[in-house]
Amino acid sequence: MFPDPGASRAVLIGTSRYDFLEDLPAVSNNLNSMAEVLTGSTSWSLGRDDCIVLSNPPSTTVAMDSLRDASAAARDTLLVYYAGHGLVTPEGELYLGLPQSKQQRVETGIPYGWLRGALLEGRAERTVVILDCCYGGLALGTMGPSELAAQADVEGSYLLAAASENRQALAPPGEPHTAFTGELLAILTAGISGGPERLELDSVFRELRKSLSAKGRPVPQRRERNSNGRLALGWNPAFSRPPVSSSPSDVHVGQRTWPDPAAIRTVEGFFTALGQVRIASALTHAAISHRSGGQIAPGTVGNLLNRKDLPGKWRTTGVYLAACGVPDEQLNDWQLCWERLRSTPPVARGSESEEPHGRSQNTRTTFPWGQAFRKLTGRRFRG
């Protein structure tokens, strides 16, 4: 499953320059590359303003204010990424290094407990924390059996740490990224050969362990709550399937993983999911137009996918989805999602009162778009 980009946020924190510790120049590249991936069309498609990049934040206050703002705004998924020096207090607790951080001086950095507390105060359904730092595995210990950990279980969380509690993360000399983030970016951009259609967190974690272990580098750790391992970071570029136009039957269409309209909460998420439908179908705009029997032109497909507001009528969207090969039983769910978003006042979209998985109270009968579409075109689609 993908998060709804209109109801999700990411905060990327990185410290590359230090007054009292060794500099980590690769961290700046980490932040830029991670932001590019998360705002890309094959990943979360976050808006630039919804992917906050804090490079060398001057103080704990600046970092925590941005984190709390994102935590308050996110309703679907909140991702927090940190790259830099991970430091340990005399009591063995983790804190994240900032430019003026010192060894064993927790007040000079971000105590991990503060970060975790800010996440628990938020209302996101899912949280993902990625720590690319020395001793990042200590954060796993803070998610042990406690009252707050029990709350995290309910809200959902996934923590991925670059190194265990007694190992140091690496920034290999001459490489553009740190070892962990470099491998993560390679997976997200090149994909997993023979892997699933979506790069879900669990699949990414297993590939990270395999590839980093093979290179003799620190092996990452994880802690998962509420099956968040199924959350996708992006589509798998290395995923292969038989060509859509040459399949002798519709079997492969049914095997594709389509976006779930019930998970869409915002108008932005609706159009992002429409774009993901086209990616899953492996069809060009021209091919979609051809499969629609000429009902929608290639330019109309492009215009639909680039809209910012919902169409006033459903027909074009329904024809588009059917032409992409979305199964008949899912088309009505898409229309119900469209109706729900249209009936939600713009000021309330993404608010706490919205029911993300609810159906529209509109009682009119939905139209069997798949059947009507195939009747109009006079043929069945091939996979």
CSV table of C-alpha atoms in Angstrom, one decimal:
chain,number,residue,atom,x,y,z
A,1,MET,CA,0.0,0.0,0.0
A,2,PHE,CA,1.1,3.6,-0.7
A,3,PRO,CA,0.3,6.5,1.6
A,4,ASP,CA,-1.9,9.3,0.5
A,5,PRO,CA,0.6,12.1,-0.3
A,6,GLY,CA,-1.9,14.8,0.5
A,7,ALA,CA,-2.2,13.5,4.0
A,8,SER,CA,1.4,12.5,4.6
A,9,ARG,CA,4.6,14.3,5.5
A,10,ALA,CA,8.3,13.6,5.6
A,11,VAL,CA,11.0,15.3,7.7
A,12,LEU,CA,14.6,14.7,6.7
A,13,ILE,CA,17.2,15.8,9.2
A,14,GLY,CA,20.9,15.6,8.6
A,15,THR,CA,24.1,17.0,10.1
A,16,SER,CA,27.2,17.0,7.9
A,17,ARG,CA,29.2,19.8,9.7
A,18,TYR,CA,30.3,19.6,13.3
A,19,ASP,CA,32.2,21.9,15.6
A,20,PHE,CA,33.5,19.2,17.9
A,21,LEU,CA,33.0,16.0,15.9
A,22,GLU,CA,34.2,14.6,12.6
A,23,ASP,CA,32.4,16.1,9.6
A,24,LEU,CA,30.2,13.8,7.4
A,25,PRO,CA,30.1,15.5,4.0
A,26,ALA,CA,28.1,12.6,2.4
A,27,VAL,CA,25.1,13.4,4.6
A,28,SER,CA,24.2,16.5,2.5
A,29,ASN,CA,23.9,14.2,-0.5
A,30,ASN,CA,21.8,11.8,1.5
A,31,LEU,CA,19.2,14.5,2.2
A,32,ASN,CA,19.0,15.8,-1.4
A,33,SER,CA,18.7,12.3,-2.8
A,34,MET,CA,16.1,11.1,-0.3
A,35,ALA,CA,14.0,14.2,-0.9
A,36,GLU,CA,14.2,13.6,-4.7
A,37,VAL,CA,13.0,10.0,-4.3
A,38,LEU,CA,10.1,10.8,-1.9
A,39,THR,CA,8.8,13.6,-4.1
A,40,GLY,CA,9.1,11.5,-7.3
A,41,SER,CA,6.2,10.0,-9.2
A,42,THR,CA,7.4,6.4,-8.7
A,43,SER,CA,7.5,6.9,-4.9
A,44,TRP,CA,5.3,8.8,-2.5
A,45,SER,CA,4.8,11.9,-4.8
A,46,LEU,CA,5.0,14.2,-1.8
A,47,GLY,CA,4.7,17.9,-2.5
A,48,ARG,CA,7.9,19.9,-2.0
A,49,ASP,CA,6.4,21.7,1.0
A,50,ASP,CA,5.4,18.4,2.5
A,51,CYS,CA,8.9,17.0,2.4
A,52,ILE,CA,10.9,19.1,4.9
A,53,VAL,CA,14.7,19.0,4.6
A,54,LEU,CA,16.7,20.3,7.6
A,55,SER,CA,20.3,20.3,6.8
A,56,ASN,CA,22.5,21.2,9.7
A,57,PRO,CA,19.7,22.5,11.9
A,58,PRO,CA,21.2,25.2,14.3
A,59,SER,CA,19.4,23.9,17.4
A,60,THR,CA,17.3,21.2,18.9
A,61,THR,CA,14.4,23.7,19.0
A,62,VAL,CA,14.4,24.3,15.3
A,63,ALA,CA,14.5,20.5,14.5
A,64,MET,CA,11.7,19.7,17.1
A,65,ASP,CA,9.4,22.5,15.9
A,66,SER,CA,9.5,21.2,12.3
A,67,LEU,CA,9.0,17.6,13.5
A,68,ARG,CA,6.0,18.6,15.7
A,69,ASP,CA,4.5,20.6,12.9
A,70,ALA,CA,4.7,17.7,10.5
A,71,SER,CA,3.4,15.3,13.1
A,72,ALA,CA,0.4,17.5,13.7
A,73,ALA,CA,-0.3,17.8,9.9
A,74,ALA,CA,0.1,14.2,8.9
A,75,ARG,CA,-3.0,12.0,8.9
A,76,ASP,CA,-1.9,9.1,6.8
A,77,THR,CA,1.9,8.5,7.2
A,78,LEU,CA,4.8,10.5,8.7
A,79,LEU,CA,8.3,9.5,7.8
A,80,VAL,CA,11.3,10.9,9.8
A,81,TYR,CA,14.8,10.3,8.5
A,82,TYR,CA,18.0,11.3,10.3
A,83,ALA,CA,21.6,11.0,9.1
A,84,GLY,CA,24.6,12.0,11.1
A,85,HIS,CA,26.4,11.1,14.3
A,86,GLY,CA,24.5,9.0,16.7
A,87,LEU,CA,25.8,9.6,20.3
A,88,VAL,CA,25.3,7.9,23.6
A,89,THR,CA,24.7,9.3,27.1
A,90,PRO,CA,26.5,7.9,30.1
A,91,GLU,CA,23.2,6.1,30.8
A,92,GLY,CA,23.3,4.4,27.4
A,93,GLU,CA,20.6,6.4,25.8
A,94,LEU,CA,20.7,7.6,22.1
A,95,TYR,CA,20.7,11.2,21.0
A,96,LEU,CA,21.1,12.5,17.5
A,97,GLY,CA,24.0,14.8,16.7
A,98,LEU,CA,23.6,18.5,15.6
A,99,PRO,CA,26.4,20.9,14.5
A,100,GLN,CA,27.4,21.8,18.1
A,101,SER,CA,26.9,18.4,19.7
A,102,LYS,CA,29.5,17.0,22.1
A,103,GLN,CA,30.1,13.5,23.3
A,104,GLN,CA,28.0,12.5,26.3
A,105,ARG,CA,26.2,15.9,26.4
A,106,VAL,CA,22.6,15.1,25.5
A,107,GLU,CA,21.5,18.7,25.7
A,108,THR,CA,23.6,19.5,22.6
A,109,GLY,CA,21.7,17.1,20.4
A,110,ILE,CA,18.2,15.6,19.9
A,111,PRO,CA,17.4,13.0,22.6
A,112,TYR,CA,15.7,10.1,20.7
A,113,GLY,CA,13.0,10.1,23.4
A,114,TRP,CA,12.0,13.6,22.4
A,115,LEU,CA,11.7,12.6,18.8
A,116,ARG,CA,9.7,9.5,19.7
A,117,GLY,CA,7.4,11.5,22.0
A,118,ALA,CA,6.6,14.0,19.2
A,119,LEU,CA,5.6,11.1,17.0
A,120,LEU,CA,3.3,9.7,19.6
A,121,GLU,CA,1.6,13.1,20.0
A,122,GLY,CA,0.7,13.2,16.4
A,123,ARG,CA,-2.3,11.7,14.6
A,124,ALA,CA,-0.7,9.9,11.7
A,125,GLU,CA,-2.0,6.4,11.2
A,126,ARG,CA,1.6,5.2,10.4
A,127,THR,CA,5.0,6.4,11.3
A,128,VAL,CA,8.3,5.4,9.7
A,129,VAL,CA,11.6,6.3,11.4
A,130,ILE,CA,14.9,5.7,9.5
A,131,LEU,CA,18.1,6.3,11.4
A,132,ASP,CA,21.4,6.4,9.5
A,133,CYS,CA,23.7,6.9,12.4
A,134,CYS,CA,26.1,5.1,14.8
A,135,TYR,CA,24.3,3.2,17.5
A,136,GLY,CA,20.9,3.7,15.8
A,137,GLY,CA,19.9,0.3,17.2
A,138,LEU,CA,19.6,1.8,20.6
A,139,ALA,CA,16.3,3.4,19.4
A,140,LEU,CA,14.9,-0.2,19.1
A,141,GLY,CA,15.4,-0.6,22.8
A,142,THR,CA,13.3,2.5,23.6
A,143,MET,CA,10.4,0.8,21.8
A,144,GLY,CA,10.3,-2.1,24.3
A,145,PRO,CA,7.4,-3.0,26.6
A,146,SER,CA,6.2,0.3,28.2
A,147,GLU,CA,3.0,2.3,28.2
A,148,LEU,CA,4.2,4.5,25.4
A,149,ALA,CA,5.4,1.6,23.3
A,150,ALA,CA,1.9,0.1,23.7
A,151,GLN,CA,0.5,3.4,22.3
A,152,ALA,CA,2.9,3.1,19.4
A,153,ASP,CA,1.6,-0.4,18.7
A,154,VAL,CA,-1.9,1.0,18.3
A,155,GLU,CA,-0.9,3.9,16.1
A,156,GLY,CA,1.5,1.9,14.0
A,157,SER,CA,5.3,2.4,13.6
A,158,TYR,CA,8.3,1.0,11.7
A,159,LEU,CA,11.8,1.8,12.8
A,160,LEU,CA,14.8,1.1,10.5
A,161,ALA,CA,18.2,1.6,12.0
A,162,ALA,CA,21.5,1.5,10.0
A,163,ALA,CA,23.5,-0.2,12.8
A,164,SER,CA,22.9,-2.2,15.9
A,165,GLU,CA,23.4,-0.7,19.3
A,166,ASN,CA,27.1,-1.6,19.5
A,167,ARG,CA,28.1,-1.0,15.9
A,168,GLN,CA,29.2,2.1,14.0
A,169,ALA,CA,27.5,3.2,10.8
A,170,LEU,CA,29.8,3.9,7.9
A,171,ALA,CA,30.5,6.9,5.6
A,172,PRO,CA,32.9,5.2,3.1
A,173,PRO,CA,35.5,7.7,1.8
A,174,GLY,CA,35.0,8.7,-1.8
A,175,GLU,CA,31.4,7.5,-2.0
A,176,PRO,CA,28.6,10.1,-2.5
A,177,HIS,CA,26.4,8.7,0.2
A,178,THR,CA,26.8,6.9,3.5
A,179,ALA,CA,26.8,3.1,3.3
A,180,PHE,CA,23.3,2.6,4.5
A,181,THR,CA,21.5,5.4,2.7
A,182,GLY,CA,23.5,4.7,-0.5
A,183,GLU,CA,22.3,1.1,-0.5
A,184,LEU,CA,18.7,2.3,0.3
A,185,LEU,CA,18.8,4.7,-2.6
A,186,ALA,CA,20.1,2.1,-4.9
A,187,ILE,CA,17.2,-0.2,-4.1
A,188,LEU,CA,14.6,2.5,-4.5
A,189,THR,CA,16.1,3.7,-7.9
A,190,ALA,CA,17.2,0.4,-9.4
A,191,GLY,CA,14.7,-1.9,-7.7
A,192,ILE,CA,14.9,-5.6,-6.6
A,193,SER,CA,15.4,-8.1,-9.3
A,194,GLY,CA,12.9,-10.8,-9.0
A,195,GLY,CA,11.2,-8.8,-6.2
A,196,PRO,CA,7.6,-7.7,-5.8
A,197,GLU,CA,5.8,-5.0,-7.8
A,198,ARG,CA,6.0,-2.6,-4.9
A,199,LEU,CA,9.0,-1.9,-2.7
A,200,GLU,CA,7.4,-2.5,0.6
A,201,LEU,CA,9.4,-1.8,3.8
A,202,ASP,CA,9.9,-5.4,4.7
A,203,SER,CA,11.2,-6.2,1.2
A,204,VAL,CA,13.5,-3.2,1.3
A,205,PHE,CA,14.8,-4.3,4.7
A,206,ARG,CA,15.6,-7.8,3.6
A,207,GLU,CA,17.4,-6.6,0.5
A,208,LEU,CA,19.4,-4.1,2.6
A,209,ARG,CA,20.5,-6.8,5.0
A,210,LYS,CA,21.6,-9.0,2.1
A,211,SER,CA,23.4,-6.4,0.1
A,212,LEU,CA,25.2,-4.7,3.1
A,213,SER,CA,26.2,-8.0,4.6
A,214,ALA,CA,27.7,-9.1,1.3
A,215,LYS,CA,29.8,-6.0,1.3
A,216,GLY,CA,31.0,-6.6,4.9
A,217,ARG,CA,29.2,-3.4,6.2
A,218,PRO,CA,27.0,-3.0,9.3
A,219,VAL,CA,23.8,-4.9,9.0
A,220,PRO,CA,20.6,-2.8,9.6
A,221,GLN,CA,18.0,-3.5,12.3
A,222,ARG,CA,14.3,-3.0,12.4
A,223,ARG,CA,11.3,-2.9,14.7
A,224,GLU,CA,7.8,-3.2,13.2
A,225,ARG,CA,4.3,-2.5,14.6
A,226,ASN,CA,0.9,-3.1,13.1
A,227,SER,CA,2.1,-4.7,9.9
A,228,ASN,CA,3.6,-1.5,8.6
A,229,GLY,CA,6.1,-3.6,6.7
A,230,ARG,CA,3.6,-3.6,3.9
A,231,LEU,CA,3.9,0.1,3.4
A,232,ALA,CA,5.5,0.8,0.1
A,233,LEU,CA,8.3,3.3,-0.4
A,234,GLY,CA,8.0,3.1,-4.2
A,235,TRP,CA,7.3,1.0,-7.3
A,236,ASN,CA,9.9,-1.6,-8.1
A,237,PRO,CA,11.7,-0.6,-11.3
A,238,ALA,CA,13.1,-4.1,-11.7
A,239,PHE,CA,9.7,-5.8,-11.5
A,240,SER,CA,8.8,-7.6,-14.7
A,241,ARG,CA,5.6,-8.9,-16.2
A,242,PRO,CA,4.5,-10.1,-19.6
A,243,PRO,CA,3.7,-7.2,-22.0
A,244,VAL,CA,0.2,-6.0,-21.5
A,245,SER,CA,-0.7,-5.8,-25.2
A,246,SER,CA,0.4,-9.3,-26.0
A,247,SER,CA,-1.0,-11.3,-23.1
A,248,PRO,CA,-3.4,-14.0,-24.4
A,249,SER,CA,-5.8,-13.6,-21.5
A,250,ASP,CA,-6.8,-11.3,-18.7
A,251,VAL,CA,-5.1,-13.3,-16.0
A,252,HIS,CA,-2.2,-10.9,-15.5
A,253,VAL,CA,-4.5,-8.0,-15.2
A,254,GLY,CA,-6.1,-9.6,-12.1
A,255,GLN,CA,-2.6,-10.3,-10.7
A,256,ARG,CA,-1.6,-6.6,-10.7
A,257,THR,CA,-1.5,-4.7,-7.5
A,258,TRP,CA,-3.8,-1.7,-8.0
A,259,PRO,CA,-4.0,1.3,-5.6
A,260,ASP,CA,-6.7,1.0,-3.0
A,261,PRO,CA,-9.3,3.8,-3.4
A,262,ALA,CA,-10.5,3.2,0.2
A,263,ALA,CA,-7.1,4.5,1.4
A,264,ILE,CA,-7.4,7.8,-0.4
A,265,ARG,CA,-8.1,10.8,1.9
A,266,THR,CA,-7.4,13.8,-0.2
A,267,VAL,CA,-7.8,15.2,-3.8
A,268,GLU,CA,-4.1,15.2,-4.2
A,269,GLY,CA,-4.0,11.5,-3.2
A,270,PHE,CA,-6.7,10.7,-5.7
A,271,PHE,CA,-4.7,12.0,-8.6
A,272,THR,CA,-1.5,10.4,-7.4
A,273,ALA,CA,-3.4,7.1,-7.2
A,274,LEU,CA,-4.7,7.6,-10.8
A,275,GLY,CA,-1.1,8.0,-11.9
A,276,GLN,CA,-0.1,4.9,-10.0
A,277,VAL,CA,-2.9,3.0,-11.9
A,278,ARG,CA,-1.2,4.0,-15.2
A,279,ILE,CA,2.2,2.8,-13.9
A,280,ALA,CA,0.7,-0.5,-12.8
A,281,SER,CA,-1.0,-0.9,-16.2
A,282,ALA,CA,2.3,-0.3,-18.0
A,283,LEU,CA,0.3,1.6,-20.7
A,284,THR,CA,1.2,4.8,-22.4
A,285,HIS,CA,-1.3,7.6,-22.8
A,286,ALA,CA,-1.8,6.6,-26.5
A,287,ALA,CA,-2.3,3.0,-25.5
A,288,ILE,CA,-5.0,4.0,-23.0
A,289,SER,CA,-6.7,6.1,-25.6
A,290,HIS,CA,-6.6,3.2,-28.0
A,291,ARG,CA,-8.0,0.7,-25.5
A,292,SER,CA,-10.8,3.2,-24.7
A,293,GLY,CA,-12.1,2.8,-28.2
A,294,GLY,CA,-11.3,6.5,-28.8
A,295,GLN,CA,-13.6,7.7,-26.0
A,296,ILE,CA,-10.7,9.6,-24.5
A,297,ALA,CA,-7.8,11.1,-26.4
A,298,PRO,CA,-4.1,10.8,-25.3
A,299,GLY,CA,-4.2,14.5,-24.4
A,300,THR,CA,-7.3,14.0,-22.2
A,301,VAL,CA,-5.4,11.3,-20.3
A,302,GLY,CA,-2.6,13.7,-19.6
A,303,ASN,CA,-4.9,16.5,-18.6
A,304,LEU,CA,-6.8,14.1,-16.2
A,305,LEU,CA,-3.5,13.0,-14.5
A,306,ASN,CA,-2.3,16.6,-14.1
A,307,ARG,CA,-5.5,18.1,-12.6
A,308,LYS,CA,-5.5,19.7,-9.2
A,309,ASP,CA,-9.3,19.7,-8.7
A,310,LEU,CA,-11.8,16.8,-9.0
A,311,PRO,CA,-13.7,16.5,-12.3
A,312,GLY,CA,-17.3,17.6,-12.1
A,313,LYS,CA,-18.4,14.4,-13.9
A,314,TRP,CA,-17.2,10.9,-13.4
A,315,ARG,CA,-17.4,9.6,-16.9
A,316,THR,CA,-13.8,10.4,-18.1
A,317,THR,CA,-12.2,9.0,-15.0
A,318,GLY,CA,-14.3,5.8,-15.2
A,319,VAL,CA,-13.4,5.3,-18.8
A,320,TYR,CA,-9.7,5.9,-18.0
A,321,LEU,CA,-9.7,3.3,-15.1
A,322,ALA,CA,-11.5,0.7,-17.2
A,323,ALA,CA,-9.1,1.3,-20.1
A,324,CYS,CA,-6.1,0.8,-17.8
A,325,GLY,CA,-7.6,-2.6,-16.9
A,326,VAL,CA,-8.8,-2.0,-13.3
A,327,PRO,CA,-11.1,-4.9,-12.5
A,328,ASP,CA,-14.8,-4.3,-12.7
A,329,GLU,CA,-15.3,-5.0,-8.9
A,330,GLN,CA,-13.0,-2.1,-8.1
A,331,LEU,CA,-14.4,0.5,-10.4
A,332,ASN,CA,-17.4,1.3,-8.1
A,333,ASP,CA,-15.0,1.7,-5.2
A,334,TRP,CA,-13.2,4.4,-7.2
A,335,GLN,CA,-16.4,6.2,-8.0
A,336,LEU,CA,-17.5,6.1,-4.3
A,337,CYS,CA,-14.1,7.6,-3.4
A,338,TRP,CA,-14.7,10.4,-6.0
A,339,GLU,CA,-18.1,11.0,-4.5
A,340,ARG,CA,-16.8,11.1,-1.0
A,341,LEU,CA,-14.1,13.6,-1.8
A,342,ARG,CA,-16.6,15.8,-3.8
A,343,SER,CA,-19.0,15.8,-0.8
A,344,THR,CA,-16.2,16.9,1.6
A,345,PRO,CA,-15.9,20.7,2.0
A,346,PRO,CA,-12.4,21.8,0.9
A,347,VAL,CA,-11.6,23.3,4.3
A,348,ALA,CA,-12.3,19.9,5.9
A,349,ARG,CA,-10.3,17.7,3.6
A,350,GLY,CA,-7.6,15.9,5.5
A,351,SER,CA,-9.1,17.0,8.8
A,352,GLU,CA,-9.6,14.7,11.7
A,353,SER,CA,-13.3,14.4,11.0
A,354,GLU,CA,-12.8,12.8,7.7
A,355,GLU,CA,-13.4,9.0,7.6
A,356,PRO,CA,-10.6,7.7,5.4
A,357,HIS,CA,-12.1,4.3,4.9
A,358,GLY,CA,-15.7,5.3,4.9
A,359,ARG,CA,-18.0,5.4,1.9
A,360,SER,CA,-20.0,8.3,0.6
A,361,GLN,CA,-23.5,8.8,2.0
A,362,ASN,CA,-24.7,9.5,-1.5
A,363,THR,CA,-27.3,6.8,-2.0
A,364,ARG,CA,-27.6,7.0,-5.7
A,365,THR,CA,-26.8,3.8,-7.5
A,366,THR,CA,-23.3,3.6,-8.9
A,367,PHE,CA,-22.9,2.9,-12.6
A,368,PRO,CA,-21.3,-0.4,-13.8
A,369,TRP,CA,-18.5,1.4,-15.7
A,370,GLY,CA,-16.5,-1.6,-16.7
A,371,GLN,CA,-19.5,-3.4,-18.3
A,372,ALA,CA,-20.7,-0.2,-20.0
A,373,PHE,CA,-17.2,0.6,-21.2
A,374,ARG,CA,-16.7,-2.8,-22.8
A,375,LYS,CA,-20.2,-2.7,-24.3
A,376,LEU,CA,-19.3,0.6,-26.0
A,377,THR,CA,-15.9,-0.6,-27.3
A,378,GLY,CA,-17.3,-3.9,-28.4
A,379,ARG,CA,-14.4,-5.9,-27.0
A,380,ARG,CA,-12.7,-7.3,-23.9
A,381,PHE,CA,-9.4,-6.1,-22.8
A,382,ARG,CA,-6.4,-8.3,-23.0
A,383,GLY,CA,-3.8,-8.4,-20.2
